[in-house]
Amino acid sequence: MTGRLLKDLADEMPPARLPDDLWAAGRRRRQRRRLSYAVTAVVVLVLAVALPDLVAHRRAAEVPADRPGAVPSRVEIPHLWQAKVGQWPAGAGGQAALVFSTSKTRYFEGTGVAVGVDGSYRLIYREIGEDAGLLTPDGRYYVRGGLRLLDLTTGEERQLSGEPIWGVPLAWSPDGSELLIGVSNDDGVITYGDDNVPDNDPEKPDDLVAVDMRTGARRLVAVGRFNSYTAAAWSPDGTRIAVDGPVGRGDTGRRISVMDAHTGAPVWTRDVPQTLGLAGRGAWSPDGRRLALFAFDGCVNICDPSGYDARRWRVEQADPATGELVGAPLPLAATPETAVGWRDGRDLVFTYSPNDSADPQVTLVALRPDGTLDTLVDTPVGVSGLEIPENLLRAGAFGGPAAHPSMWAAPAWAYLLAAVPVLLLLWIVRGVVRRARRRRRKRERA
């Protein structure tokens, strides 16, 4: 009875109407589902890769006012699309904890890289032939050739003095108010008289000038003592200056001198071998009792690569009052570059080339009294010209987190380039959807 009733009801039901393109419709649905899965996967992958870096980038920009920051324990090569200081929309990176140079940027030549106390990376573009600059003691400004000040917190650049002062920046006064500059007096073009004798001298002695960083006013410290100035260090009390550089026709000699910081009157002067020289702007110890010197045994002047590699370096110390060497030398396994200061008033801090590879690699190390080296800043191959601000050095603020360049700190053109494939994908998806709609409408009309 029940089975017959169900059969009668089934016979009375109208047959199901199936579209003619049922198979094609199912196929289109599967294609749309797969496309949506692919788009979702791409979005999830992009978010998984980019979100952590974006969050880190946003957190890095939030630096408490009472935290001066620290020198990062490691730096990396910036991205090819890394923004310059002050470039929109990345903006300025802020006060620097470190500055270095590298040719591994989109400019493929020596470029400055400012690493902020917030971990940000910004490029400092240099014009062709422009030498590396100098970081101010507070890490806010980068002093470029001609005394142009690049504000790392705003990206603005201004000329300090009315007329550019061309020379080599050497050392800061202890309070950071003055900058020592070796001003070149060499004649750029040699002219000859009727007797075919040069009328000018391409090796005229340079001047040592102190420039007030607030007003741009300059004062002569010493005139015509050195052919040029290789290095200088200011005493901790600001009363004396140690300098070294070449002397004699053709830079055939080398001299180290300690002079009065205001009058330029020499305290003592010594002609030394070309294998010995002042360690750098941080050579004077904080207690004022030592001057650090770098010395080597081996090839002098023009050397082939094997001659440079065969040099054996050491750190010597001199009495600032007399110039006499004191204490035992400390040997180094590789090449030192320049002293930037002292850690805890005891360990000499300097930049150091740990290997002799063709590509430069400069790290920051501290030399203990027993001769052991502590690596303060580790670097990849391609880093040179590394320096840190004086305020972090004096505070002993080393060992900060490794700084990683953010992929989001990019100029506007990089965002536009990145948007092109996304827009192309959206255009393709839009075209697929529109074609599917047109086919469905044609079938419905048929």
Short mmCIF file of C-alpha atoms in Angstrom, two decimals:
data_model
loop_
_atom_site.label_atom_id
_atom_site.label_comp_id
_atom_site.label_asym_id
_atom_site.label_seq_id
_atom_site.Cartn_x
_atom_site.Cartn_y
_atom_site.Cartn_z
CA MET A 1 0.00 0.00 0.00
CA THR A 2 2.68 2.47 1.06
CA GLY A 3 4.96 1.47 -1.82
CA ARG A 4 2.15 1.88 -4.37
CA LEU A 5 1.30 5.33 -2.94
CA LEU A 6 4.88 6.47 -3.20
CA LYS A 7 5.07 5.18 -6.78
CA ASP A 8 1.90 7.04 -7.75
CA LEU A 9 3.23 10.25 -6.20
CA ALA A 10 6.52 9.89 -8.01
CA ASP A 11 4.71 9.41 -11.34
CA GLU A 12 2.74 12.59 -10.76
CA MET A 13 5.88 14.69 -10.01
CA PRO A 14 7.22 16.71 -12.97
CA PRO A 15 10.61 15.52 -14.25
CA ALA A 16 13.71 17.47 -13.08
CA ARG A 17 14.88 20.07 -15.57
CA LEU A 18 18.63 19.93 -16.05
CA PRO A 19 20.50 22.64 -17.97
CA ASP A 20 22.01 21.63 -21.27
CA ASP A 21 25.49 22.73 -20.11
CA LEU A 22 25.37 21.01 -16.73
CA TRP A 23 28.85 19.54 -17.23
CA ALA A 24 30.33 22.87 -18.40
CA ALA A 25 28.72 24.68 -15.45
CA GLY A 26 30.29 22.25 -13.00
CA ARG A 27 33.62 22.64 -14.71
CA ARG A 28 33.41 26.43 -14.46
CA ARG A 29 32.52 26.17 -10.79
CA ARG A 30 35.57 23.99 -10.17
CA GLN A 31 37.78 26.47 -12.04
CA ARG A 32 36.46 29.39 -10.00
CA ARG A 33 36.97 27.41 -6.80
CA ARG A 34 40.56 26.58 -7.75
CA LEU A 35 41.22 30.19 -8.69
CA SER A 36 39.85 31.38 -5.35
CA TYR A 37 42.02 28.81 -3.55
CA ALA A 38 45.09 30.06 -5.46
CA VAL A 39 44.35 33.72 -4.70
CA THR A 40 43.75 32.88 -1.04
CA ALA A 41 47.02 30.95 -0.87
CA VAL A 42 48.93 33.86 -2.42
CA VAL A 43 47.35 36.33 0.01
CA VAL A 44 48.08 34.08 3.01
CA LEU A 45 51.68 33.58 1.84
CA VAL A 46 52.23 37.33 1.37
CA LEU A 47 50.74 38.06 4.78
CA ALA A 48 52.81 35.33 6.44
CA VAL A 49 56.01 36.76 4.96
CA ALA A 50 55.25 40.46 5.24
CA LEU A 51 53.25 40.85 8.46
CA PRO A 52 56.05 39.97 10.90
CA ASP A 53 58.37 42.40 9.15
CA LEU A 54 55.68 45.08 9.06
CA VAL A 55 54.96 44.63 12.78
CA ALA A 56 58.68 44.78 13.56
CA HIS A 57 59.00 47.88 11.38
CA ARG A 58 56.17 49.61 13.22
CA ARG A 59 57.49 48.60 16.64
CA ALA A 60 61.00 49.76 15.73
CA ALA A 61 59.69 53.25 15.09
CA GLU A 62 58.48 53.45 18.71
CA VAL A 63 61.56 54.23 20.79
CA PRO A 64 60.98 55.43 24.36
CA ALA A 65 62.37 58.89 25.01
CA ASP A 66 64.31 57.69 28.06
CA ARG A 67 66.11 54.94 26.11
CA PRO A 68 69.19 56.20 24.23
CA GLY A 69 69.46 52.98 22.22
CA ALA A 70 72.49 50.76 21.77
CA VAL A 71 75.00 49.83 19.09
CA PRO A 72 73.57 46.77 17.27
CA SER A 73 75.58 43.57 17.58
CA ARG A 74 75.21 42.92 13.85
CA VAL A 75 74.22 44.76 10.71
CA GLU A 76 73.26 43.55 7.25
CA ILE A 77 73.43 44.79 3.67
CA PRO A 78 70.33 46.93 2.95
CA HIS A 79 67.71 45.96 0.39
CA LEU A 80 68.21 47.25 -3.14
CA TRP A 81 65.01 49.28 -2.74
CA GLN A 82 65.98 50.74 0.65
CA ALA A 83 64.88 54.35 0.98
CA LYS A 84 67.28 57.26 1.37
CA VAL A 85 67.24 59.41 4.48
CA GLY A 86 64.03 61.43 4.42
CA GLN A 87 62.66 59.82 1.25
CA TRP A 88 58.86 59.62 1.07
CA PRO A 89 57.00 57.63 2.32
CA ALA A 90 59.67 55.92 4.47
CA GLY A 91 60.82 59.21 5.96
CA ALA A 92 63.96 59.80 8.01
CA GLY A 93 65.38 56.89 9.95
CA GLY A 94 66.12 58.91 13.07
CA GLN A 95 69.17 59.25 15.27
CA ALA A 96 71.90 56.86 14.15
CA ALA A 97 73.40 54.07 16.22
CA LEU A 98 75.77 53.19 13.42
CA VAL A 99 76.85 54.33 9.95
CA PHE A 100 78.73 52.25 7.41
CA SER A 101 79.56 52.27 3.71
CA THR A 102 78.87 49.66 1.06
CA SER A 103 78.79 49.38 -2.71
CA LYS A 104 76.11 46.66 -2.59
CA THR A 105 73.16 48.97 -3.12
CA ARG A 106 71.17 50.00 -6.17
CA TYR A 107 73.82 52.65 -6.89
CA PHE A 108 76.60 50.02 -7.25
CA GLU A 109 79.15 52.41 -5.72
CA GLY A 110 80.16 53.64 -2.28
CA THR A 111 76.96 54.54 -0.44
CA GLY A 112 76.44 55.44 3.20
CA VAL A 113 73.99 53.44 5.30
CA ALA A 114 72.57 54.91 8.51
CA VAL A 115 71.28 52.34 11.00
CA GLY A 116 69.01 54.10 13.51
CA VAL A 117 68.70 53.40 17.22
CA ASP A 118 65.24 52.11 16.28
CA GLY A 119 66.78 49.51 13.94
CA SER A 120 65.83 51.38 10.75
CA TYR A 121 68.03 51.42 7.63
CA ARG A 122 68.35 54.47 5.37
CA LEU A 123 70.75 55.16 2.51
CA ILE A 124 73.01 58.21 2.33
CA TYR A 125 73.64 58.81 -1.35
CA ARG A 126 77.06 60.17 -2.30
CA GLU A 127 77.95 62.04 -5.41
CA ILE A 128 80.62 60.60 -7.69
CA GLY A 129 84.01 61.09 -6.06
CA GLU A 130 82.54 62.16 -2.72
CA ASP A 131 84.38 60.76 0.30
CA ALA A 132 82.70 59.29 3.34
CA GLY A 133 81.50 61.78 5.94
CA LEU A 134 81.54 61.80 9.71
CA LEU A 135 78.81 61.14 12.26
CA THR A 136 78.24 63.76 14.97
CA PRO A 137 78.75 62.65 18.60
CA ASP A 138 74.98 62.56 19.26
CA GLY A 139 74.27 60.55 16.08
CA ARG A 140 71.84 63.13 14.73
CA TYR A 141 73.84 64.65 11.88
CA TYR A 142 76.03 63.25 9.16
CA VAL A 143 78.72 65.73 8.10
CA ARG A 144 79.33 65.60 4.35
CA GLY A 145 81.99 67.19 2.16
CA GLY A 146 82.12 70.97 2.30
CA LEU A 147 80.49 70.94 5.76
CA ARG A 148 77.00 70.01 4.65
CA LEU A 149 74.93 68.68 7.55
CA LEU A 150 72.42 65.92 6.79
CA ASP A 151 69.85 65.72 9.59
CA LEU A 152 69.15 62.02 10.07
CA THR A 153 65.99 62.77 12.07
CA THR A 154 64.33 64.94 9.43
CA GLY A 155 66.17 64.26 6.17
CA GLU A 156 66.94 67.96 5.67
CA GLU A 157 70.40 69.06 4.54
CA ARG A 158 71.99 72.46 5.02
CA GLN A 159 75.32 74.18 4.54
CA LEU A 160 76.87 74.91 7.93
CA SER A 161 79.18 77.72 6.89
CA GLY A 162 78.58 80.42 4.32
CA GLU A 163 81.34 79.06 2.11
CA PRO A 164 81.99 75.31 1.81
CA ILE A 165 85.10 74.19 3.69
CA TRP A 166 86.79 71.47 1.68
CA GLY A 167 89.00 69.12 3.61
CA VAL A 168 89.21 65.92 5.62
CA PRO A 169 87.10 65.79 8.82
CA LEU A 170 89.38 64.42 11.52
CA ALA A 171 88.07 64.58 15.09
CA TRP A 172 85.47 66.11 17.39
CA SER A 173 86.25 68.20 20.45
CA PRO A 174 85.27 66.45 23.71
CA ASP A 175 82.07 68.49 24.01
CA GLY A 176 81.22 68.06 20.31
CA SER A 177 81.17 71.80 19.68
CA GLU A 178 84.10 71.88 17.23
CA LEU A 179 85.25 69.71 14.36
CA LEU A 180 88.89 69.48 13.30
CA ILE A 181 89.39 69.59 9.53
CA GLY A 182 92.56 69.22 7.53
CA VAL A 183 92.03 71.89 4.86
CA SER A 184 93.80 71.12 1.61
CA ASN A 185 96.03 73.87 0.21
CA ASP A 186 97.24 71.87 -2.78
CA ASP A 187 96.88 73.58 -6.12
CA GLY A 188 94.49 71.56 -8.19
CA VAL A 189 96.06 72.62 -11.51
CA ILE A 190 99.78 73.20 -12.00
CA THR A 191 100.70 76.24 -14.10
CA TYR A 192 104.10 76.92 -15.64
CA GLY A 193 106.01 80.13 -16.26
CA ASP A 194 108.13 81.16 -19.26
CA ASP A 195 111.10 79.20 -17.92
CA ASN A 196 108.98 76.03 -17.76
CA VAL A 197 109.16 76.09 -13.94
CA PRO A 198 105.91 75.48 -12.03
CA ASP A 199 104.41 78.66 -10.62
CA ASN A 200 102.54 76.78 -7.92
CA ASP A 201 103.10 73.82 -5.64
CA PRO A 202 100.84 70.73 -5.66
CA GLU A 203 102.29 69.69 -2.30
CA LYS A 204 101.81 72.84 -0.25
CA PRO A 205 101.30 72.10 3.48
CA ASP A 206 97.70 71.88 4.66
CA ASP A 207 96.07 73.91 7.43
CA LEU A 208 94.48 72.47 10.55
CA VAL A 209 91.18 74.25 11.17
CA ALA A 210 88.62 73.97 13.97
CA VAL A 211 85.04 74.73 12.90
CA ASP A 212 82.33 75.75 15.36
CA MET A 213 79.40 73.42 14.68
CA ARG A 214 76.84 75.94 15.93
CA THR A 215 77.89 79.02 13.95
CA GLY A 216 80.19 77.70 11.21
CA ALA A 217 82.98 80.01 12.36
CA ARG A 218 86.47 78.68 11.74
CA ARG A 219 89.78 79.23 13.49
CA LEU A 220 93.27 78.20 12.46
CA VAL A 221 94.94 75.79 14.84
CA ALA A 222 98.15 75.17 12.90
CA VAL A 223 99.46 76.43 9.59
CA GLY A 224 101.81 74.63 7.25
CA ARG A 225 103.12 71.89 9.54
CA PHE A 226 102.13 68.81 7.49
CA ASN A 227 101.69 68.09 3.80
CA SER A 228 98.31 66.68 4.81
CA TYR A 229 96.67 65.36 7.95
CA THR A 230 96.03 61.63 8.15
CA ALA A 231 94.56 61.42 11.66
CA ALA A 232 93.89 63.56 14.73
CA ALA A 233 92.73 62.96 18.30
CA TRP A 234 91.55 65.49 20.87
CA SER A 235 92.63 65.15 24.50
CA PRO A 236 89.80 64.40 26.97
CA ASP A 237 90.18 67.83 28.64
CA GLY A 238 90.10 69.62 25.27
CA THR A 239 93.43 71.41 25.75
CA ARG A 240 95.65 69.41 23.35
CA ILE A 241 95.43 67.80 19.94
CA ALA A 242 97.50 64.91 18.59
CA VAL A 243 97.97 64.77 14.82
CA ASP A 244 99.94 62.79 12.31
CA GLY A 245 100.58 62.94 8.60
CA PRO A 246 103.16 62.98 5.82
CA VAL A 247 105.91 65.59 5.53
CA GLY A 248 108.66 66.32 3.03
CA ARG A 249 108.67 66.55 -0.73
CA GLY A 250 106.58 63.72 -2.14
CA ASP A 251 105.32 62.69 1.31
CA THR A 252 108.62 60.92 1.98
CA GLY A 253 108.45 61.31 5.76
CA ARG A 254 105.93 60.90 8.56
CA ARG A 255 105.43 62.98 11.69
CA ILE A 256 103.42 62.78 14.90
CA SER A 257 102.85 65.91 16.94
CA VAL A 258 100.94 67.00 20.05
CA MET A 259 100.00 70.69 20.08
CA ASP A 260 97.98 73.20 22.04
CA ALA A 261 94.35 72.99 20.88
CA HIS A 262 93.92 76.78 20.80
CA THR A 263 97.28 78.27 19.83
CA GLY A 264 98.74 75.39 17.81
CA ALA A 265 102.00 75.65 19.76
CA PRO A 266 103.70 72.24 19.67
CA VAL A 267 104.12 70.31 22.93
CA TRP A 268 106.36 67.80 21.16
CA THR A 269 106.97 66.64 17.61
CA ARG A 270 108.56 63.40 16.40
CA ASP A 271 109.48 62.20 12.95
CA VAL A 272 108.59 58.52 12.86
CA PRO A 273 108.87 55.63 10.38
CA GLN A 274 106.09 55.31 7.86
CA THR A 275 105.18 52.04 9.55
CA LEU A 276 103.93 53.91 12.66
CA GLY A 277 100.98 56.27 13.00
CA LEU A 278 98.27 57.64 15.24
CA ALA A 279 95.46 55.09 15.61
CA GLY A 280 92.66 57.56 14.84
CA ARG A 281 90.29 60.11 16.35
CA GLY A 282 89.70 57.86 19.38
CA ALA A 283 93.39 57.26 20.06
CA TRP A 284 93.57 59.39 23.22
CA SER A 285 92.54 57.37 26.30
CA PRO A 286 89.80 58.82 28.54
CA ASP A 287 92.25 59.28 31.43
CA GLY A 288 94.58 61.28 29.17
CA ARG A 289 97.60 59.07 29.90
CA ARG A 290 97.91 57.09 26.67
CA LEU A 291 97.95 57.58 22.94
CA ALA A 292 97.19 54.49 20.85
CA LEU A 293 99.33 53.96 17.75
CA PHE A 294 99.07 51.40 14.94
CA ALA A 295 102.33 49.94 13.65
CA PHE A 296 103.32 47.19 11.24
CA ASP A 297 106.32 45.28 9.97
CA GLY A 298 106.56 44.57 6.26
CA CYS A 299 106.12 46.21 2.90
CA VAL A 300 106.01 50.04 2.82
CA ASN A 301 104.58 52.38 0.18
CA ILE A 302 103.70 50.58 -3.07
CA CYS A 303 103.08 46.89 -2.37
CA ASP A 304 101.53 44.05 -4.31
CA PRO A 305 98.63 42.16 -2.70
CA SER A 306 100.94 39.54 -1.22
CA GLY A 307 103.04 42.34 0.33
CA TYR A 308 99.99 43.84 2.01
CA ASP A 309 98.89 40.42 3.24
CA ALA A 310 102.33 39.77 4.70
CA ARG A 311 102.23 42.83 6.97
CA ARG A 312 102.20 42.10 10.70
CA TRP A 313 100.26 44.66 12.70
CA ARG A 314 100.43 45.63 16.35
CA VAL A 315 99.09 48.27 18.75
CA GLU A 316 101.65 50.50 20.47
CA GLN A 317 101.06 53.10 23.19
CA ALA A 318 102.81 56.44 23.66
CA ASP A 319 103.04 58.89 26.53
CA PRO A 320 101.09 62.01 25.41
CA ALA A 321 103.45 64.24 27.41
CA THR A 322 106.67 63.08 25.74
CA GLY A 323 105.85 60.89 22.76
CA GLU A 324 107.89 58.00 24.18
CA LEU A 325 106.54 54.49 23.60
CA VAL A 326 105.39 52.81 26.80
CA GLY A 327 104.23 49.31 27.66
CA ALA A 328 104.39 46.16 25.57
CA PRO A 329 102.98 46.10 22.02
CA LEU A 330 99.88 43.99 21.40
CA PRO A 331 99.98 41.99 18.13
CA LEU A 332 96.99 41.84 15.79
CA ALA A 333 96.11 38.99 13.44
CA ALA A 334 94.78 41.27 10.70
CA THR A 335 94.58 44.91 9.60
CA PRO A 336 93.26 47.67 11.90
CA GLU A 337 91.66 50.75 10.38
CA THR A 338 90.87 53.55 12.82
CA ALA A 339 90.33 53.88 16.56
CA VAL A 340 86.95 55.32 17.55
CA GLY A 341 87.32 55.32 21.35
CA TRP A 342 87.70 53.20 24.47
CA ARG A 343 85.39 50.76 26.23
CA ASP A 344 85.19 51.28 29.99
CA GLY A 345 88.27 53.48 29.73
CA ARG A 346 90.43 50.39 29.27
CA ASP A 347 89.82 48.57 25.97
CA LEU A 348 90.70 50.29 22.69
CA VAL A 349 87.74 50.20 20.29
CA PHE A 350 88.59 50.31 16.59
CA THR A 351 87.43 49.16 13.18
CA TYR A 352 89.12 46.02 11.96
CA SER A 353 89.43 43.97 8.77
CA PRO A 354 89.23 40.34 9.95
CA ASN A 355 90.31 38.90 6.58
CA ASP A 356 92.25 39.86 3.48
CA SER A 357 89.56 39.08 0.91
CA ALA A 358 89.12 41.18 -2.23
CA ASP A 359 85.74 42.43 -0.97
CA PRO A 360 85.98 44.75 2.06
CA GLN A 361 84.69 43.62 5.41
CA VAL A 362 85.15 45.83 8.44
CA THR A 363 83.96 44.95 11.93
CA LEU A 364 84.11 46.82 15.24
CA VAL A 365 86.27 45.24 17.94
CA ALA A 366 87.59 46.01 21.43
CA LEU A 367 91.17 45.13 22.34
CA ARG A 368 91.65 43.97 25.93
CA PRO A 369 94.91 44.63 27.79
CA ASP A 370 95.79 40.92 27.45
CA GLY A 371 95.59 41.18 23.64
CA THR A 372 92.28 39.36 23.11
CA LEU A 373 89.70 40.86 20.77
CA ASP A 374 85.97 41.14 21.43
CA THR A 375 83.77 41.61 18.38
CA LEU A 376 81.30 44.40 19.15
CA VAL A 377 79.63 44.69 15.74
CA ASP A 378 79.61 41.77 13.31
CA THR A 379 79.20 42.56 9.63
CA PRO A 380 78.80 40.78 6.28
CA VAL A 381 81.25 41.08 3.41
CA GLY A 382 80.88 44.43 1.66
CA VAL A 383 80.82 46.67 4.74
CA SER A 384 83.47 49.37 5.23
CA GLY A 385 83.84 52.79 6.86
CA LEU A 386 82.01 51.76 10.01
CA GLU A 387 81.55 54.32 12.80
CA ILE A 388 79.40 54.87 15.88
CA PRO A 389 78.30 58.04 17.73
CA GLU A 390 80.38 59.17 20.67
CA ASN A 391 77.46 59.23 23.10
CA LEU A 392 76.80 55.49 22.74
CA LEU A 393 80.53 54.77 22.96
CA ARG A 394 80.91 56.69 26.21
CA ALA A 395 77.83 55.00 27.64
CA GLY A 396 79.23 51.58 26.74
CA ALA A 397 75.95 50.84 24.97
CA PHE A 398 77.09 47.79 23.00
CA GLY A 399 75.41 44.46 22.37
CA GLY A 400 72.10 45.78 21.10
CA PRO A 401 69.80 43.50 19.05
CA ALA A 402 70.96 42.68 15.53
CA ALA A 403 69.47 45.24 13.14
CA HIS A 404 67.63 43.87 10.11
CA PRO A 405 66.61 46.15 7.21
CA SER A 406 62.86 46.42 6.81
CA MET A 407 61.41 45.62 3.41
CA TRP A 408 58.76 48.29 4.07
CA ALA A 409 61.25 51.16 4.41
CA ALA A 410 61.11 51.84 0.69
CA PRO A 411 60.50 54.84 -1.59
CA ALA A 412 57.23 55.35 -3.44
CA TRP A 413 58.56 53.97 -6.72
CA ALA A 414 59.29 50.61 -5.03
CA TYR A 415 55.68 50.35 -3.87
CA LEU A 416 54.51 51.13 -7.40
CA LEU A 417 56.74 48.40 -8.83
CA ALA A 418 55.46 45.92 -6.25
CA ALA A 419 51.86 46.86 -7.10
CA VAL A 420 52.27 46.06 -10.80
CA PRO A 421 52.04 42.21 -10.51
CA VAL A 422 49.16 42.50 -8.04
CA LEU A 423 47.25 44.78 -10.39
CA LEU A 424 48.05 42.46 -13.29
CA LEU A 425 46.66 39.47 -11.36
CA LEU A 426 43.50 41.41 -10.51
CA TRP A 427 43.12 42.40 -14.17
CA ILE A 428 43.44 38.74 -15.25
CA VAL A 429 40.89 37.62 -12.64
CA ARG A 430 38.52 40.39 -13.72
CA GLY A 431 38.84 39.28 -17.35
CA VAL A 432 38.12 35.63 -16.47
CA VAL A 433 35.05 36.59 -14.46
CA ARG A 434 33.72 38.88 -17.20
CA ARG A 435 34.14 36.19 -19.88
CA ALA A 436 32.35 33.65 -17.70
CA ARG A 437 29.44 36.02 -17.19
CA ARG A 438 29.13 36.69 -20.92
CA ARG A 439 29.03 32.94 -21.70
CA ARG A 440 26.36 32.37 -19.07
CA ARG A 441 24.23 35.16 -20.44
CA LYS A 442 24.46 33.76 -23.99
CA ARG A 443 23.32 30.34 -22.78
CA GLU A 444 20.42 31.85 -20.89
CA ARG A 445 19.27 33.72 -24.00
CA ALA A 446 19.55 30.55 -26.07
#
